[in-house]
C-alpha cells in the first residue's frame, strides 16, 4: 500500500508579507537594543511632527501649486491629495542630529559634523541650501575642522540662515527636563553649521519652545504670549529675539497672513525672518497640531521650514495622533530606527 504523504503548502502572498514584516520588526528591535540612549517619547513625537510639517509644507511650493492656488487651498483647508509627501533636508538633518543623541545623550560636535555630512552624501537631493552644499562635503573629509569651515561661509560671517532652527525641535524635547541644558545643547548643535550668532539664536529659540511644550504635557497649555515670553528669556539678544518680542505682542486673533507680513515667513531664509512667525503660530495652537500647520502654511514663504518648526514644537506636546490619518499615511516614512509612532 502506497504511503500517503501530506502535500506541501506554499505560504500565501499575505503570509509571506506578514513574515517579512515580523522579521523587519525583529531587526528594528535588535537595532533599538543596540542604542545606548533610546529615543524618549516626546523627542520621537517632535521628530514625527517636524517631518510631518516639513512634508506637508513642501506641498505648497510653486513646483506643486501656483501661489494663488496654494493660498486658496490652504484657506479652504483642502488637503493635498498626491502621495507620497516627501520630506526634505529639514527632516534629514533632524534625523542626523537625533541619531547622535541616541548614541551619546549629548551633542558631540565632531560626531555631529560627520553625521550631517554622511546624511548629505547619502542623499544630497533633499533640498539642501547653498551653504550646506559647500560645507558638508568638506566635513565628510575633515569633520574635526567643523569650526573653521562653518565660519568660512558667507564671506567669513558664517550662516545666519534658518537651517539650525529647522532641525532642532527634537533636541529641545529630548532635554525637556532641563531648559538650560536644552539651550546649551541647541547652541552646540547650531555651531557645527551656523557660525553666525543669529543662526545659533534661532536654534536656541526653537529648542526652548519645544522643551517647554514637552515639559508641559498633561497640564494646561500656556497662552501664546506666555510661551513666547519664556522663549524670549533664554534667547540671545539680536534680530531673532527682537522678532520674538514683536511676535509676543501680536494679538492672538491676528490672521496668520498678516502675522507673516509683519514677522516674515522665511522668504529671506534667515533665522530672524523664519523663527518668530513659526513660533508665534506654534504658541497659538499648542494643543492642535493640524490647526497649527494650517495656520503656518497660510504664511507661505519658506513653508516647509516654518511648518517643520511649528510641527516639531507642537508635537513635542501633543504627539501626531490628532492629525487626519491620511496625513500620516501620505507622509514619507521615517527610518525604522526611529520606532513606531
Tab-separated table of C-alpha atoms in Angstrom:
chain	number	residue	atom	x	y	z
A	1	UNK	CA	0.000	0.000	0.000
A	2	UNK	CA	1.444	3.331	-1.015
A	3	UNK	CA	2.416	5.552	1.846
A	4	UNK	CA	0.360	8.732	1.968
A	5	UNK	CA	2.243	11.975	2.362
A	6	UNK	CA	0.834	15.348	3.254
A	7	UNK	CA	1.110	17.722	0.311
A	8	UNK	CA	3.437	20.646	0.791
A	9	UNK	CA	1.693	24.002	1.082
A	10	UNK	CA	3.099	27.252	-0.184
A	11	UNK	CA	2.565	30.276	2.052
A	12	UNK	CA	0.212	32.810	0.571
A	13	UNK	CA	1.429	36.221	-0.511
A	14	UNK	CA	-0.219	37.728	2.575
A	15	UNK	CA	1.501	35.202	4.864
A	16	UNK	CA	4.860	35.890	3.248
A	17	UNK	CA	4.393	39.627	3.735
A	18	UNK	CA	3.397	39.088	7.377
A	19	UNK	CA	6.557	37.070	7.960
A	20	UNK	CA	8.676	39.731	6.271
A	21	UNK	CA	7.093	42.384	8.482
A	22	UNK	CA	7.779	40.263	11.588
A	23	UNK	CA	11.412	39.962	10.533
A	24	UNK	CA	11.625	43.714	9.921
A	25	UNK	CA	10.222	44.331	13.398
A	26	UNK	CA	12.749	41.904	14.904
A	27	UNK	CA	15.518	43.790	13.097
A	28	UNK	CA	14.173	47.132	14.362
A	29	UNK	CA	14.105	45.749	17.891
A	30	UNK	CA	17.683	44.496	17.597
A	31	UNK	CA	18.782	47.921	16.364
A	32	UNK	CA	16.939	49.730	19.154
A	33	UNK	CA	18.563	47.443	21.733
A	34	UNK	CA	21.994	48.470	20.435
A	35	UNK	CA	21.304	52.180	21.056
A	36	UNK	CA	22.696	53.305	24.428
A	37	UNK	CA	20.121	56.100	24.836
A	38	UNK	CA	16.704	55.154	23.411
A	39	UNK	CA	14.658	57.940	21.872
A	40	UNK	CA	12.339	59.449	24.530
A	41	UNK	CA	8.660	59.631	23.637
A	42	UNK	CA	8.489	63.427	23.475
A	43	UNK	CA	11.581	63.604	21.266
A	44	UNK	CA	10.166	60.952	18.942
A	45	UNK	CA	6.888	62.854	18.767
A	46	UNK	CA	8.730	66.083	17.995
A	47	UNK	CA	10.660	64.319	15.228
A	48	UNK	CA	7.444	62.879	13.785
A	49	UNK	CA	5.768	66.289	13.942
A	50	UNK	CA	8.762	68.004	12.370
A	51	UNK	CA	8.785	65.518	9.485
A	52	UNK	CA	5.035	65.850	9.023
A	53	UNK	CA	5.236	69.643	8.983
A	54	UNK	CA	8.166	69.530	6.577
A	55	UNK	CA	6.396	67.189	4.147
A	56	UNK	CA	3.039	68.989	4.475
A	57	UNK	CA	4.641	72.390	3.950
A	58	UNK	CA	6.589	71.175	0.927
A	59	UNK	CA	3.318	70.571	-0.936
A	60	UNK	CA	2.599	74.310	-1.115
A	61	UNK	CA	5.679	75.333	-3.079
A	62	UNK	CA	5.370	76.624	-6.633
A	63	UNK	CA	6.639	73.388	-8.177
A	64	UNK	CA	3.466	71.696	-6.905
A	65	UNK	CA	0.976	74.589	-6.892
A	66	UNK	CA	0.890	78.167	-8.092
A	67	UNK	CA	0.947	80.606	-5.150
A	68	UNK	CA	-2.639	81.691	-5.782
A	69	UNK	CA	-3.832	78.076	-5.861
A	70	UNK	CA	-1.846	77.238	-2.733
A	71	UNK	CA	-3.259	80.209	-0.831
A	72	UNK	CA	-6.828	79.340	-1.845
A	73	UNK	CA	-6.487	75.662	-0.923
A	74	UNK	CA	-4.897	76.486	2.426
A	75	UNK	CA	-7.657	78.974	3.215
A	76	UNK	CA	-10.250	76.307	2.375
A	77	UNK	CA	-8.207	73.623	4.184
A	78	UNK	CA	-8.117	71.351	1.165
A	79	UNK	CA	-5.591	68.610	1.911
A	80	UNK	CA	-3.131	67.805	-0.900
A	81	UNK	CA	-4.246	64.536	-2.454
A	82	UNK	CA	-0.985	63.470	-4.072
A	83	UNK	CA	1.170	60.856	-2.378
A	84	UNK	CA	3.742	60.419	-1.009
A	85	UNK	CA	4.555	63.656	0.751
A	86	UNK	CA	8.332	63.612	0.714
A	87	UNK	CA	10.266	65.293	3.491
A	88	UNK	CA	13.310	67.458	2.815
A	89	UNK	CA	16.664	68.438	4.285
A	90	UNK	CA	14.859	69.772	7.372
A	91	UNK	CA	13.977	66.215	8.384
A	92	UNK	CA	17.180	64.652	7.068
A	93	UNK	CA	19.280	66.898	9.306
A	94	UNK	CA	16.942	66.391	12.265
A	95	UNK	CA	17.404	62.637	11.877
A	96	UNK	CA	21.182	63.061	11.788
A	97	UNK	CA	21.054	65.146	14.970
A	98	UNK	CA	18.771	62.755	16.833
A	99	UNK	CA	20.922	59.805	15.793
A	100	UNK	CA	23.891	61.378	17.577
A	101	UNK	CA	21.784	61.933	20.692
A	102	UNK	CA	20.744	58.273	20.783
A	103	UNK	CA	24.388	57.249	20.985
A	104	UNK	CA	25.765	59.988	23.225
A	105	UNK	CA	22.896	61.708	25.061
A	106	UNK	CA	24.587	64.993	24.145
A	107	UNK	CA	25.875	66.927	21.151
A	108	UNK	CA	29.457	65.958	20.381
A	109	UNK	CA	30.202	68.430	17.642
A	110	UNK	CA	32.738	66.475	15.603
A	111	UNK	CA	30.454	63.442	15.571
A	112	UNK	CA	27.516	65.654	14.619
A	113	UNK	CA	29.525	67.153	11.758
A	114	UNK	CA	30.223	63.647	10.465
A	115	UNK	CA	26.573	62.627	10.892
A	116	UNK	CA	25.376	65.654	8.923
A	117	UNK	CA	27.950	65.015	6.207
A	118	UNK	CA	27.157	61.308	5.885
A	119	UNK	CA	23.442	62.048	5.675
A	120	UNK	CA	24.073	64.625	2.944
A	121	UNK	CA	26.284	62.313	0.895
A	122	UNK	CA	23.720	59.515	1.154
A	123	UNK	CA	21.001	61.710	-0.381
A	124	UNK	CA	22.024	65.221	-1.391
A	125	UNK	CA	18.816	65.869	-3.369
A	126	UNK	CA	16.693	66.702	-0.330
A	127	UNK	CA	16.726	70.445	-0.967
A	128	UNK	CA	19.855	71.465	0.924
A	129	UNK	CA	20.819	75.120	0.630
A	130	UNK	CA	23.891	76.624	-0.989
A	131	UNK	CA	25.867	76.777	2.237
A	132	UNK	CA	25.372	73.105	3.075
A	133	UNK	CA	26.333	72.053	-0.452
A	134	UNK	CA	29.630	73.844	0.160
A	135	UNK	CA	30.192	72.813	3.767
A	136	UNK	CA	29.059	69.221	4.190
A	137	UNK	CA	31.277	67.549	1.551
A	138	UNK	CA	34.258	69.214	3.252
A	139	UNK	CA	33.138	67.955	6.664
A	140	UNK	CA	32.861	64.442	5.258
A	141	UNK	CA	36.626	64.575	4.694
A	142	UNK	CA	37.564	66.530	7.831
A	143	UNK	CA	34.795	66.527	10.449
A	144	UNK	CA	37.273	67.796	13.037
A	145	UNK	CA	37.525	71.044	11.043
A	146	UNK	CA	33.861	71.960	11.509
A	147	UNK	CA	34.584	75.141	13.470
A	148	UNK	CA	36.873	76.793	10.948
A	149	UNK	CA	34.856	75.558	7.978
A	150	UNK	CA	31.477	76.763	9.232
A	151	UNK	CA	32.994	80.217	9.765
A	152	UNK	CA	34.144	80.464	6.154
A	153	UNK	CA	30.593	80.552	4.805
A	154	UNK	CA	29.110	83.796	3.518
A	155	UNK	CA	32.316	85.820	3.328
A	156	UNK	CA	33.518	84.729	6.739
A	157	UNK	CA	30.365	85.702	8.625
A	158	UNK	CA	29.016	82.186	8.997
A	159	UNK	CA	25.450	81.253	8.163
A	160	UNK	CA	22.591	83.205	9.751
A	161	UNK	CA	20.054	81.033	7.958
A	162	UNK	CA	17.183	79.018	9.379
A	163	UNK	CA	18.839	75.620	8.938
A	164	UNK	CA	19.921	75.137	12.544
A	165	UNK	CA	16.460	76.126	13.775
A	166	UNK	CA	14.552	73.857	11.402
A	167	UNK	CA	16.092	70.628	12.723
A	168	UNK	CA	16.340	71.237	16.461
A	169	UNK	CA	12.864	70.722	17.979
A	170	UNK	CA	13.512	67.034	18.847
A	171	UNK	CA	16.631	68.083	20.755
A	172	UNK	CA	14.563	70.525	22.801
A	173	UNK	CA	12.108	67.758	23.624
A	174	UNK	CA	14.993	65.410	24.482
A	175	UNK	CA	16.250	67.814	27.163
A	176	UNK	CA	12.810	68.994	28.282
A	177	UNK	CA	13.547	68.324	31.952
A	178	UNK	CA	16.349	70.917	31.961
A	179	UNK	CA	15.704	74.076	29.941
A	180	UNK	CA	19.221	75.414	30.474
A	181	UNK	CA	20.672	72.183	29.108
A	182	UNK	CA	18.305	72.293	26.123
A	183	UNK	CA	19.518	75.813	25.357
A	184	UNK	CA	23.192	74.867	25.681
A	185	UNK	CA	22.889	71.726	23.562
A	186	UNK	CA	20.914	73.614	20.904
A	187	UNK	CA	23.719	76.146	20.632
A	188	UNK	CA	26.290	73.355	20.299
A	189	UNK	CA	24.217	71.738	17.538
A	190	UNK	CA	23.877	75.006	15.638
A	191	UNK	CA	27.553	75.970	15.730
A	192	UNK	CA	28.560	72.990	13.602
A	193	UNK	CA	26.940	74.540	10.517
A	194	UNK	CA	25.768	78.036	11.522
A	195	UNK	CA	28.580	80.116	12.999
A	196	UNK	CA	26.690	83.417	12.882
A	197	UNK	CA	25.083	84.378	16.229
A	198	UNK	CA	21.650	84.751	14.603
A	199	UNK	CA	21.786	81.199	13.251
A	200	UNK	CA	22.573	79.998	16.769
A	201	UNK	CA	19.861	82.180	18.327
A	202	UNK	CA	17.234	80.690	16.027
A	203	UNK	CA	18.139	77.175	17.148
A	204	UNK	CA	18.119	78.198	20.813
A	205	UNK	CA	14.638	79.718	20.498
A	206	UNK	CA	13.110	76.691	18.773
A	207	UNK	CA	14.715	74.199	21.157
A	208	UNK	CA	13.494	76.210	24.134
A	209	UNK	CA	9.950	76.285	22.758
A	210	UNK	CA	9.988	72.522	22.176
A	211	UNK	CA	11.406	71.870	25.647
A	212	UNK	CA	8.698	73.991	27.267
A	213	UNK	CA	5.989	72.336	25.162
A	214	UNK	CA	7.198	68.835	26.048
A	215	UNK	CA	7.632	69.633	29.742
A	216	UNK	CA	4.029	70.830	29.875
A	217	UNK	CA	2.466	67.566	28.727
A	218	UNK	CA	-0.528	66.725	30.873
A	219	UNK	CA	-1.042	70.284	32.108
A	220	UNK	CA	-2.850	73.289	30.683
A	221	UNK	CA	-1.059	74.961	27.803
A	222	UNK	CA	0.340	78.438	28.396
A	223	UNK	CA	-1.067	81.265	26.326
A	224	UNK	CA	0.797	82.106	23.163
A	225	UNK	CA	2.261	85.243	24.709
A	226	UNK	CA	3.319	83.335	27.838
A	227	UNK	CA	5.196	80.727	25.816
A	228	UNK	CA	6.915	83.356	23.699
A	229	UNK	CA	7.926	85.317	26.797
A	230	UNK	CA	9.524	82.176	28.241
A	231	UNK	CA	11.412	81.649	24.986
A	232	UNK	CA	12.458	85.299	24.918
A	233	UNK	CA	14.030	84.928	28.341
A	234	UNK	CA	16.628	82.436	27.062
A	235	UNK	CA	17.173	83.726	23.506
A	236	UNK	CA	20.325	85.815	22.950
A	237	UNK	CA	19.947	89.475	22.035
A	238	UNK	CA	19.697	90.196	18.332
A	239	UNK	CA	17.317	90.096	15.403
A	240	UNK	CA	15.748	86.743	16.321
A	241	UNK	CA	14.975	87.943	19.835
A	242	UNK	CA	13.562	91.224	18.531
A	243	UNK	CA	11.297	89.273	16.182
A	244	UNK	CA	10.101	87.133	19.076
A	245	UNK	CA	9.375	90.273	21.075
A	246	UNK	CA	7.178	91.559	18.241
A	247	UNK	CA	5.523	88.151	17.918
A	248	UNK	CA	4.659	88.089	21.627
A	249	UNK	CA	2.942	91.468	21.251
A	250	UNK	CA	0.715	90.345	18.365
A	251	UNK	CA	-2.928	89.753	19.341
A	252	UNK	CA	-3.781	86.031	19.162
A	253	UNK	CA	-6.605	86.748	16.699
A	254	UNK	CA	-4.163	88.220	14.145
A	255	UNK	CA	-4.677	86.449	10.787
A	256	UNK	CA	-1.638	84.297	10.005
A	257	UNK	CA	-1.186	86.016	6.647
A	258	UNK	CA	-0.884	89.342	8.477
A	259	UNK	CA	1.477	87.865	11.071
A	260	UNK	CA	3.658	86.542	8.251
A	261	UNK	CA	3.747	90.001	6.665
A	262	UNK	CA	4.798	91.574	9.970
A	263	UNK	CA	7.272	88.944	11.165
A	264	UNK	CA	8.468	87.347	7.948
A	265	UNK	CA	7.837	83.756	6.924
A	266	UNK	CA	11.254	82.689	5.749
A	267	UNK	CA	11.361	84.355	2.347
A	268	UNK	CA	14.887	85.579	3.144
A	269	UNK	CA	15.816	82.113	4.518
A	270	UNK	CA	17.185	83.770	7.659
A	271	UNK	CA	16.568	82.623	11.208
A	272	UNK	CA	15.324	86.100	12.066
A	273	UNK	CA	12.579	86.104	9.423
A	274	UNK	CA	11.553	82.475	9.999
A	275	UNK	CA	11.630	81.584	13.687
A	276	UNK	CA	9.401	84.359	15.119
A	277	UNK	CA	6.468	83.551	12.816
A	278	UNK	CA	6.823	79.771	13.176
A	279	UNK	CA	6.913	80.018	16.976
A	280	UNK	CA	4.046	82.540	17.037
A	281	UNK	CA	1.959	80.027	15.094
A	282	UNK	CA	3.003	77.121	17.327
A	283	UNK	CA	2.363	79.107	20.508
A	284	UNK	CA	-1.167	79.914	19.418
A	285	UNK	CA	-2.070	76.275	18.674
A	286	UNK	CA	-0.197	74.243	21.280
A	287	UNK	CA	-2.982	71.695	21.659
A	288	UNK	CA	-3.884	71.224	17.969
A	289	UNK	CA	-1.178	70.143	15.551
A	290	UNK	CA	-3.385	70.198	12.450
A	291	UNK	CA	-4.612	73.732	13.168
A	292	UNK	CA	-1.039	74.812	13.835
A	293	UNK	CA	0.148	73.511	10.470
A	294	UNK	CA	-2.721	75.066	8.516
A	295	UNK	CA	-2.059	78.390	10.241
A	296	UNK	CA	1.648	78.228	9.492
A	297	UNK	CA	1.131	77.194	5.880
A	298	UNK	CA	-1.063	80.257	5.341
A	299	UNK	CA	2.062	82.391	5.695
A	300	UNK	CA	3.655	80.617	2.691
A	301	UNK	CA	7.293	81.785	2.351
A	302	UNK	CA	9.790	79.038	3.252
A	303	UNK	CA	6.778	76.960	4.099
A	304	UNK	CA	8.380	73.555	4.566
A	305	UNK	CA	10.721	75.027	7.171
A	306	UNK	CA	8.159	77.141	9.022
A	307	UNK	CA	5.859	74.106	9.162
A	308	UNK	CA	8.741	71.851	10.282
A	309	UNK	CA	9.492	74.198	13.184
A	310	UNK	CA	5.843	74.564	14.159
A	311	UNK	CA	5.190	70.839	13.771
A	312	UNK	CA	8.162	69.846	15.899
A	313	UNK	CA	7.269	72.220	18.723
A	314	UNK	CA	3.558	71.392	18.893
A	315	UNK	CA	4.041	67.627	18.501
A	316	UNK	CA	6.512	67.697	21.399
A	317	UNK	CA	3.396	68.344	23.489
A	318	UNK	CA	0.595	66.610	21.565
A	319	UNK	CA	2.176	63.858	19.509
A	320	UNK	CA	0.827	63.325	15.998
A	321	UNK	CA	-2.190	61.124	16.682
A	322	UNK	CA	-4.622	64.048	16.441
A	323	UNK	CA	-3.974	64.872	12.795
A	324	UNK	CA	-6.017	63.271	9.994
A	325	UNK	CA	-4.874	59.693	9.447
A	326	UNK	CA	-4.382	60.332	5.736
A	327	UNK	CA	-1.683	62.886	6.522
A	328	UNK	CA	0.401	60.238	8.245
A	329	UNK	CA	-0.103	57.617	5.542
A	330	UNK	CA	0.821	60.094	2.811
A	331	UNK	CA	3.936	61.339	4.549
A	332	UNK	CA	7.129	59.561	3.597
A	333	UNK	CA	8.051	57.134	6.415
A	334	UNK	CA	10.933	57.791	8.747
A	335	UNK	CA	13.757	55.228	9.061
A	336	UNK	CA	12.981	52.084	11.022
A	337	UNK	CA	15.326	53.013	13.877
A	338	UNK	CA	13.024	55.865	14.905
A	339	UNK	CA	10.475	53.276	16.052
A	340	UNK	CA	6.700	53.157	15.942
A	341	UNK	CA	4.575	56.258	16.448
